[in-house]
Short mmCIF file of C-alpha atoms in Angstrom, two decimals:
data_model
loop_
_atom_site.label_atom_id
_atom_site.label_comp_id
_atom_site.label_asym_id
_atom_site.label_seq_id
_atom_site.Cartn_x
_atom_site.Cartn_y
_atom_site.Cartn_z
CA UNK A 1 -48.58 138.90 -29.11
CA UNK A 2 -49.47 135.46 -30.77
CA UNK A 3 -45.84 134.71 -31.71
CA UNK A 4 -44.63 134.75 -27.73
CA UNK A 5 -46.74 130.95 -26.72
CA UNK A 6 -45.56 129.54 -30.17
CA UNK A 7 -41.82 130.28 -29.36
CA UNK A 8 -42.55 128.90 -26.01
CA UNK A 9 -44.26 125.60 -27.49
CA UNK A 10 -41.19 125.21 -29.60
CA UNK A 11 -39.10 125.70 -26.32
CA UNK A 12 -40.74 123.15 -25.21
CA UNK A 13 -40.44 120.39 -28.03
CA UNK A 14 -36.93 119.14 -26.98
CA UNK A 15 -38.02 118.43 -23.55
CA UNK A 16 -41.53 116.63 -25.24
CA UNK A 17 -39.43 114.88 -27.45
CA UNK A 18 -37.11 113.83 -24.37
CA UNK A 19 -40.03 111.69 -22.26
CA UNK A 20 -41.08 110.28 -25.97
CA UNK A 21 -37.84 109.19 -26.46
CA UNK A 22 -37.78 107.61 -22.96
CA UNK A 23 -41.28 106.32 -23.20
CA UNK A 24 -40.36 104.82 -26.44
CA UNK A 25 -36.99 103.07 -25.04
CA UNK A 26 -37.72 101.83 -21.52
CA UNK A 27 -34.42 100.18 -21.66
CA UNK A 28 -32.44 103.18 -21.88
CA UNK A 29 -33.73 104.38 -18.82
CA UNK A 30 -33.11 101.32 -16.86
CA UNK A 31 -29.42 100.85 -18.39
CA UNK A 32 -28.75 104.64 -17.04
CA UNK A 33 -30.12 103.44 -13.55
CA UNK A 34 -27.81 100.45 -13.76
CA UNK A 35 -24.82 102.11 -15.78
CA UNK A 36 -22.00 100.66 -13.74
CA UNK A 37 -23.41 97.16 -14.00
CA UNK A 38 -23.77 97.39 -17.55
CA UNK A 39 -20.01 98.80 -18.40
CA UNK A 40 -18.62 96.31 -16.03
CA UNK A 41 -20.00 92.99 -17.02
CA UNK A 42 -18.76 89.96 -18.89
CA UNK A 43 -21.21 88.64 -20.65
CA UNK A 44 -25.17 88.84 -20.13
CA UNK A 45 -25.23 86.36 -17.30
CA UNK A 46 -23.59 88.96 -15.30
CA UNK A 47 -26.27 91.89 -16.10
CA UNK A 48 -28.75 89.23 -15.40
CA UNK A 49 -27.98 88.39 -12.27
CA UNK A 50 -27.09 91.93 -11.14
CA UNK A 51 -30.76 92.52 -12.34
CA UNK A 52 -32.13 89.93 -10.08
CA UNK A 53 -30.17 91.35 -7.23
CA UNK A 54 -31.50 94.89 -7.48
CA UNK A 55 -35.41 93.37 -7.24
CA UNK A 56 -35.53 92.87 -11.24
CA UNK A 57 -37.93 89.86 -11.69
CA UNK A 58 -39.13 88.25 -15.43
CA UNK A 59 -42.37 89.87 -14.39
CA UNK A 60 -40.76 93.34 -14.28
CA UNK A 61 -39.06 92.44 -17.55
CA UNK A 62 -42.14 92.31 -19.42
CA UNK A 63 -42.35 95.81 -18.71
CA UNK A 64 -39.64 96.78 -20.73
CA UNK A 65 -40.58 94.51 -24.02
CA UNK A 66 -39.02 91.26 -22.79
CA UNK A 67 -40.25 87.87 -22.15
CA UNK A 68 -37.79 87.40 -19.26
CA UNK A 69 -34.56 89.09 -17.23
CA UNK A 70 -31.99 87.00 -19.71
CA UNK A 71 -33.18 88.57 -22.50
CA UNK A 72 -33.18 92.02 -21.18
CA UNK A 73 -29.87 91.48 -19.86
CA UNK A 74 -29.00 90.53 -23.81
CA UNK A 75 -30.28 93.69 -25.00
CA UNK A 76 -28.57 95.70 -22.59
CA UNK A 77 -24.74 93.81 -22.62
CA UNK A 78 -25.92 94.15 -26.64
CA UNK A 79 -26.24 97.90 -26.25
CA UNK A 80 -23.50 98.64 -24.18
CA UNK A 81 -20.50 96.84 -25.00
CA UNK A 82 -21.26 95.57 -28.54
CA UNK A 83 -23.37 98.27 -30.40
CA UNK A 84 -25.81 96.43 -33.12
CA UNK A 85 -23.74 93.70 -32.88
CA UNK A 86 -25.68 90.24 -31.78
CA UNK A 87 -24.28 88.85 -28.14
CA UNK A 88 -23.01 85.92 -27.34
CA UNK A 89 -24.13 84.01 -24.55
CA UNK A 90 -21.00 82.44 -22.39
CA UNK A 91 -20.86 80.39 -20.11
CA UNK A 92 -19.23 81.69 -16.58
CA UNK A 93 -15.61 81.00 -15.32
CA UNK A 94 -16.79 78.00 -12.92
CA UNK A 95 -13.92 77.29 -10.18
CA UNK A 96 -11.38 74.47 -11.52
CA UNK A 97 -10.22 71.64 -8.85
CA UNK A 98 -6.73 73.63 -7.43
CA UNK A 99 -4.07 71.09 -5.43
CA UNK A 100 -3.57 73.87 -3.20
CA UNK A 101 -6.90 74.07 -2.12
CA UNK A 102 -7.89 70.08 -1.96
CA UNK A 103 -4.29 69.52 0.05
CA UNK A 104 -5.28 72.84 2.53
CA UNK A 105 -8.85 71.23 2.56
CA UNK A 106 -6.96 67.24 3.47
CA UNK A 107 -4.72 69.24 6.49
CA UNK A 108 -7.35 69.61 8.92
CA UNK A 109 -8.22 66.31 9.13
CA UNK A 110 -4.71 65.10 8.85
CA UNK A 111 -3.56 67.06 11.72
CA UNK A 112 -6.51 66.23 14.20
CA UNK A 113 -5.69 62.88 13.71
CA UNK A 114 -2.11 63.38 14.62
CA UNK A 115 -3.22 64.96 17.85
CA UNK A 116 -5.86 62.73 18.82
CA UNK A 117 -3.08 60.24 18.40
CA UNK A 118 -0.72 61.69 20.46
CA UNK A 119 -3.39 62.38 23.32
CA UNK A 120 -3.72 58.59 23.59
CA UNK A 121 -0.20 57.99 23.98
CA UNK A 122 0.99 60.45 25.95
CA UNK A 123 -0.06 61.38 29.66
CA UNK A 124 0.13 63.86 32.63
CA UNK A 125 1.56 67.41 31.39
CA UNK A 126 2.74 65.82 28.14
CA UNK A 127 -0.52 65.27 27.35
CA UNK A 128 -2.02 68.83 28.14
CA UNK A 129 1.05 70.49 25.58
CA UNK A 130 -0.33 68.13 23.24
CA UNK A 131 -3.71 68.83 23.37
CA UNK A 132 -2.60 72.46 23.56
CA UNK A 133 -0.25 72.21 20.23
CA UNK A 134 -3.07 69.98 18.70
CA UNK A 135 -5.79 72.32 19.10
CA UNK A 136 -3.50 75.46 17.49
CA UNK A 137 -2.29 73.41 14.70
CA UNK A 138 -5.89 72.61 13.45
CA UNK A 139 -7.19 75.64 13.85
CA UNK A 140 -4.52 77.25 11.87
CA UNK A 141 -5.29 74.47 9.58
CA UNK A 142 -9.09 75.06 9.23
CA UNK A 143 -8.05 78.86 8.70
CA UNK A 144 -6.72 78.04 5.92
CA UNK A 145 -8.94 76.00 4.57
CA UNK A 146 -11.75 78.56 5.14
CA UNK A 147 -9.32 81.35 3.36
CA UNK A 148 -9.36 80.54 -0.15
CA UNK A 149 -10.86 77.95 -2.69
CA UNK A 150 -14.67 76.79 -2.60
CA UNK A 151 -15.46 77.04 0.92
CA UNK A 152 -13.57 80.55 0.55
CA UNK A 153 -15.53 83.71 1.64
CA UNK A 154 -16.35 86.22 -1.26
CA UNK A 155 -14.88 89.95 -1.29
CA UNK A 156 -17.98 91.01 0.23
CA UNK A 157 -17.33 92.24 4.19
CA UNK A 158 -18.04 89.36 6.11
CA UNK A 159 -19.78 89.10 9.46
CA UNK A 160 -17.56 87.11 12.01
CA UNK A 161 -18.49 83.60 13.03
CA UNK A 162 -15.38 82.44 14.35
CA UNK A 163 -16.08 82.84 18.14
CA UNK A 164 -19.57 80.72 17.64
CA UNK A 165 -18.17 78.17 15.54
CA UNK A 166 -15.13 77.47 18.22
CA UNK A 167 -17.77 77.07 20.72
CA UNK A 168 -20.27 74.60 19.03
CA UNK A 169 -16.93 72.08 17.95
CA UNK A 170 -15.67 72.84 21.74
CA UNK A 171 -19.26 71.60 22.95
CA UNK A 172 -18.89 68.65 20.49
CA UNK A 173 -15.67 67.99 22.04
CA UNK A 174 -16.30 68.30 25.75
CA UNK A 175 -20.06 69.50 26.20
CA UNK A 176 -21.92 66.09 26.30
CA UNK A 177 -19.53 64.94 28.90
CA UNK A 178 -19.73 68.13 31.26
CA UNK A 179 -24.02 68.45 31.06
CA UNK A 180 -23.92 64.61 32.01
CA UNK A 181 -21.12 65.34 35.08
CA UNK A 182 -23.15 68.52 36.24
CA UNK A 183 -26.63 66.31 36.25
CA UNK A 184 -24.72 64.29 39.03
CA UNK A 185 -23.45 67.25 40.81
CA UNK A 186 -20.11 67.46 38.90
CA UNK A 187 -17.70 67.72 37.82
CA UNK A 188 -15.25 67.09 40.23
CA UNK A 189 -12.02 68.05 38.35
CA UNK A 190 -11.12 68.82 34.85
CA UNK A 191 -11.07 66.86 31.68
CA UNK A 192 -7.65 65.02 31.39
CA UNK A 193 -8.02 63.94 27.45
CA UNK A 194 -8.78 60.27 28.64
CA UNK A 195 -11.70 57.84 27.49
CA UNK A 196 -12.20 56.42 31.21
CA UNK A 197 -12.45 59.69 32.29
CA UNK A 198 -15.56 61.15 33.91
CA UNK A 199 -15.91 63.88 32.05
CA UNK A 200 -14.45 62.10 28.75
CA UNK A 201 -13.31 63.58 25.31
CA UNK A 202 -15.64 63.35 22.17
CA UNK A 203 -12.63 62.48 20.12
CA UNK A 204 -14.22 60.85 17.44
CA UNK A 205 -16.85 63.42 16.51
CA UNK A 206 -14.51 66.47 16.64
CA UNK A 207 -11.79 64.07 14.19
CA UNK A 208 -15.33 63.17 11.72
CA UNK A 209 -15.65 66.89 11.79
CA UNK A 210 -11.77 67.58 10.66
CA UNK A 211 -12.07 65.41 8.38
CA UNK A 212 -14.95 66.55 6.54
CA UNK A 213 -13.33 69.32 5.61
CA UNK A 214 -12.19 67.65 2.66
CA UNK A 215 -15.74 66.04 1.41
CA UNK A 216 -17.29 69.82 2.14
CA UNK A 217 -15.18 71.76 0.11
CA UNK A 218 -15.31 69.31 -2.54
CA UNK A 219 -19.65 69.65 -2.13
CA UNK A 220 -19.32 72.86 -2.16
CA UNK A 221 -16.87 73.13 -5.48
CA UNK A 222 -19.33 70.87 -7.44
CA UNK A 223 -22.60 72.96 -6.28
CA UNK A 224 -20.78 75.72 -7.67
CA UNK A 225 -19.57 74.42 -10.78
CA UNK A 226 -22.94 72.86 -11.90
CA UNK A 227 -25.40 75.87 -10.21
CA UNK A 228 -23.65 77.94 -12.79
CA UNK A 229 -23.97 75.97 -15.85
CA UNK A 230 -27.56 76.08 -14.84
CA UNK A 231 -27.63 79.39 -15.42
CA UNK A 232 -25.85 79.41 -18.41
CA UNK A 233 -28.89 76.94 -19.84
CA UNK A 234 -31.59 78.67 -18.18
CA UNK A 235 -33.75 81.25 -19.94
CA UNK A 236 -36.05 82.76 -16.43
CA UNK A 237 -35.12 83.06 -13.19
CA UNK A 238 -37.89 80.86 -11.78
CA UNK A 239 -36.70 77.96 -13.99
CA UNK A 240 -33.09 78.63 -12.79
CA UNK A 241 -34.16 78.55 -9.29
CA UNK A 242 -36.20 75.25 -9.55
CA UNK A 243 -32.96 73.71 -11.76
CA UNK A 244 -30.74 74.74 -8.61
CA UNK A 245 -32.99 73.61 -5.67
CA UNK A 246 -32.93 70.19 -5.80
CA UNK A 247 -28.86 70.33 -6.76
CA UNK A 248 -28.79 72.24 -3.54
CA UNK A 249 -30.64 69.33 -1.49
CA UNK A 250 -28.38 66.75 -3.19
CA UNK A 251 -25.49 68.52 -2.65
CA UNK A 252 -26.50 68.57 1.73
CA UNK A 253 -27.23 64.72 1.53
CA UNK A 254 -24.02 64.07 -0.27
CA UNK A 255 -22.70 66.01 2.52
CA UNK A 256 -24.13 64.12 5.07
CA UNK A 257 -23.33 61.02 3.75
CA UNK A 258 -19.91 61.52 3.70
CA UNK A 259 -19.58 62.87 7.30
CA UNK A 260 -21.67 59.65 8.27
CA UNK A 261 -19.41 57.52 6.63
CA UNK A 262 -15.94 59.44 8.68
CA UNK A 263 -18.19 59.54 11.60
CA UNK A 264 -18.61 55.52 11.85
CA UNK A 265 -14.62 55.44 10.87
CA UNK A 266 -13.40 57.39 13.79
CA UNK A 267 -15.96 55.72 16.03
CA UNK A 268 -15.15 52.67 15.03
CA UNK A 269 -11.18 53.51 15.66
CA UNK A 270 -11.18 55.02 18.61
CA UNK A 271 -13.74 52.79 20.40
CA UNK A 272 -16.07 55.31 21.02
CA UNK A 273 -19.69 56.28 20.72
CA UNK A 274 -20.19 58.09 17.50
CA UNK A 275 -23.15 60.34 18.63
CA UNK A 276 -24.82 60.11 14.92
CA UNK A 277 -27.50 62.86 15.75
CA UNK A 278 -25.23 65.74 17.41
CA UNK A 279 -22.60 65.44 14.70
CA UNK A 280 -24.55 64.85 12.16
CA UNK A 281 -26.77 68.08 12.90
CA UNK A 282 -24.06 70.61 13.89
CA UNK A 283 -22.01 69.03 10.55
CA UNK A 284 -24.87 70.11 8.18
CA UNK A 285 -25.18 73.24 10.55
CA UNK A 286 -21.77 74.67 9.29
CA UNK A 287 -21.72 73.47 6.00
CA UNK A 288 -24.96 75.63 5.54
CA UNK A 289 -23.57 78.86 7.27
CA UNK A 290 -20.12 77.79 5.05
CA UNK A 291 -22.02 78.22 1.82
CA UNK A 292 -24.00 81.46 2.67
CA UNK A 293 -20.62 82.82 3.72
CA UNK A 294 -18.96 81.79 0.34
CA UNK A 295 -21.78 83.17 -1.80
CA UNK A 296 -21.42 86.91 0.21
CA UNK A 297 -25.05 86.10 2.10
CA UNK A 298 -23.53 86.49 5.46
CA UNK A 299 -25.83 87.43 7.91
CA UNK A 300 -27.99 84.44 8.38
CA UNK A 301 -25.38 82.41 9.38
CA UNK A 302 -23.84 84.74 12.07
CA UNK A 303 -27.70 84.76 13.26
CA UNK A 304 -27.97 81.17 13.73
CA UNK A 305 -24.66 80.07 15.13
CA UNK A 306 -25.35 82.74 17.23
CA UNK A 307 -28.59 81.34 18.81
CA UNK A 308 -26.79 77.59 18.84
CA UNK A 309 -24.38 78.36 20.70
CA UNK A 310 -26.03 80.62 23.12
CA UNK A 311 -28.77 78.05 23.40
CA UNK A 312 -26.14 75.58 24.25
CA UNK A 313 -24.55 77.82 27.00
CA UNK A 314 -27.66 78.28 28.22
CA UNK A 315 -28.50 74.22 28.95
CA UNK A 316 -25.47 74.17 30.61
CA UNK A 317 -25.64 77.77 32.93
CA UNK A 318 -29.71 76.43 33.59
CA UNK A 319 -28.02 73.28 34.86
CA UNK A 320 -25.15 75.01 37.27
CA UNK A 321 -27.57 77.64 38.46
CA UNK A 322 -29.96 75.03 39.58
CA UNK A 323 -27.82 74.49 42.18
CA UNK A 324 -28.52 77.86 44.22
CA UNK A 325 -31.42 77.68 46.50
CA UNK A 326 -34.68 77.71 45.36
CA UNK A 327 -33.50 77.60 41.51
CA UNK A 328 -33.49 73.34 41.40
CA UNK A 329 -36.37 74.33 38.89
CA UNK A 330 -34.29 75.63 36.31
CA UNK A 331 -32.61 72.12 35.24
CA UNK A 332 -35.90 70.64 34.84
CA UNK A 333 -36.29 71.14 30.83
CA UNK A 334 -32.54 70.05 30.00
CA UNK A 335 -33.00 67.27 32.56
CA UNK A 336 -35.70 65.63 31.43
CA UNK A 337 -34.37 66.02 27.69
CA UNK A 338 -31.17 64.23 28.63
CA UNK A 339 -33.19 61.86 30.89
CA UNK A 340 -35.22 60.70 27.89
CA UNK A 341 -32.74 61.10 24.82
CA UNK A 342 -29.44 61.63 26.60
CA UNK A 343 -26.77 64.65 27.30
CA UNK A 344 -26.61 64.16 23.07
CA UNK A 345 -30.00 65.42 22.71
CA UNK A 346 -29.64 69.07 23.80
CA UNK A 347 -27.23 69.97 20.71
CA UNK A 348 -28.59 67.66 18.42
CA UNK A 349 -32.24 69.88 18.62
CA UNK A 350 -30.43 73.00 19.04
CA UNK A 351 -28.44 72.18 15.88
CA UNK A 352 -30.49 70.43 14.27
CA UNK A 353 -33.26 73.83 14.45
CA UNK A 354 -30.24 75.72 13.13
CA UNK A 355 -29.56 73.47 10.16
CA UNK A 356 -33.49 72.95 9.24
CA UNK A 357 -33.49 77.02 9.32
CA UNK A 358 -30.26 77.64 7.25
CA UNK A 359 -31.69 74.87 5.00
CA UNK A 360 -34.56 76.90 4.32
CA UNK A 361 -32.77 80.07 4.06
CA UNK A 362 -30.32 78.41 1.81
CA UNK A 363 -33.57 77.11 -0.43
CA UNK A 364 -33.93 80.88 -1.17
CA UNK A 365 -31.15 82.89 -1.70
CA UNK A 366 -28.62 80.48 -3.04
CA UNK A 367 -30.83 79.60 -5.79
CA UNK A 368 -31.01 82.79 -7.21
CA UNK A 369 -28.87 83.84 -9.87
CA UNK A 370 -27.13 86.84 -8.45
CA UNK A 371 -25.65 84.08 -5.59
CA UNK A 372 -23.52 82.35 -8.58
CA UNK A 373 -22.57 85.61 -10.71
CA UNK A 374 -19.22 86.08 -9.71
CA UNK A 375 -16.40 83.73 -10.19
CA UNK A 376 -14.36 82.40 -7.12
CA UNK A 377 -11.01 84.04 -6.63
CA UNK A 378 -7.96 81.84 -7.83
CA UNK A 379 -7.00 79.67 -5.00
#
């Protein structure tokens, strides 16, 4: 009878030993939970970014007897891939400037300039044909520019933003004229594309946005390269975020400066009002939405772009709905805003609020190590 408990105790020994080994080696349990990440990683930085994406912070790393996530990732990488050999931290691959994506980024501006020139030189039905062909050509060029390169989306499933983006750009071209005509009980006819038309086409703003595809691609490339260099030099997640946050703001400011210059040149060449407020806010909104999408964060851009497009459509709808009997009050807010600041105040306010929301969101998401772990796809 005395031997049975001893036998049971001996049978329980392996289980207790396993518990003791896990307690003594907590990193092993973490490696087991993230086995796939460790096996496919090409360097410790990829493991660090993956751990950060799964919620492991520098404070969490102290529970595994490491001062930060990067140190923890180096041990995990060494134990999976290199045995007892110390890991060599390599700089993540950065996207290079390639002639293919440079040409694709320049193409929308070139085609848009040709389309605007054609609109100025033609009349009647010929002008409608030129406008239709120009819109199609520029749309295809923009799609090509956004398909690959610095502005291209990652391999993660992307949410559709095309419809909302097209509406915002269409409003930039025709919305202010339509709103002004609607507040004056118009419009009486469809737009003809002439600058003297009662419902004018804001060609300068659209041309500047098309031309800005090139600086947008360059800014996205610059942001990706500098961020990955800081990732290689950082030793803590907080340190990396603090280094990338001013880089993000500088990239955003650089793009706005380039867009301002392009808008001034386009307005001078076409002898049109520049409309700085509405075009700069729209350009900033589209850039931030694309940066987030290119780094795999697709939900916020869809929500913000859809909200902005809906708000612009709602402003127009409220003016037309106010013509119904007893509904004149519906146009009150839009009329007051347009009377004080002009019709361009509506898209400036809407797109400015959206750009600010995405900038705050970008400062939280694009400063994560996981946002810069995977190199861009080859062009």
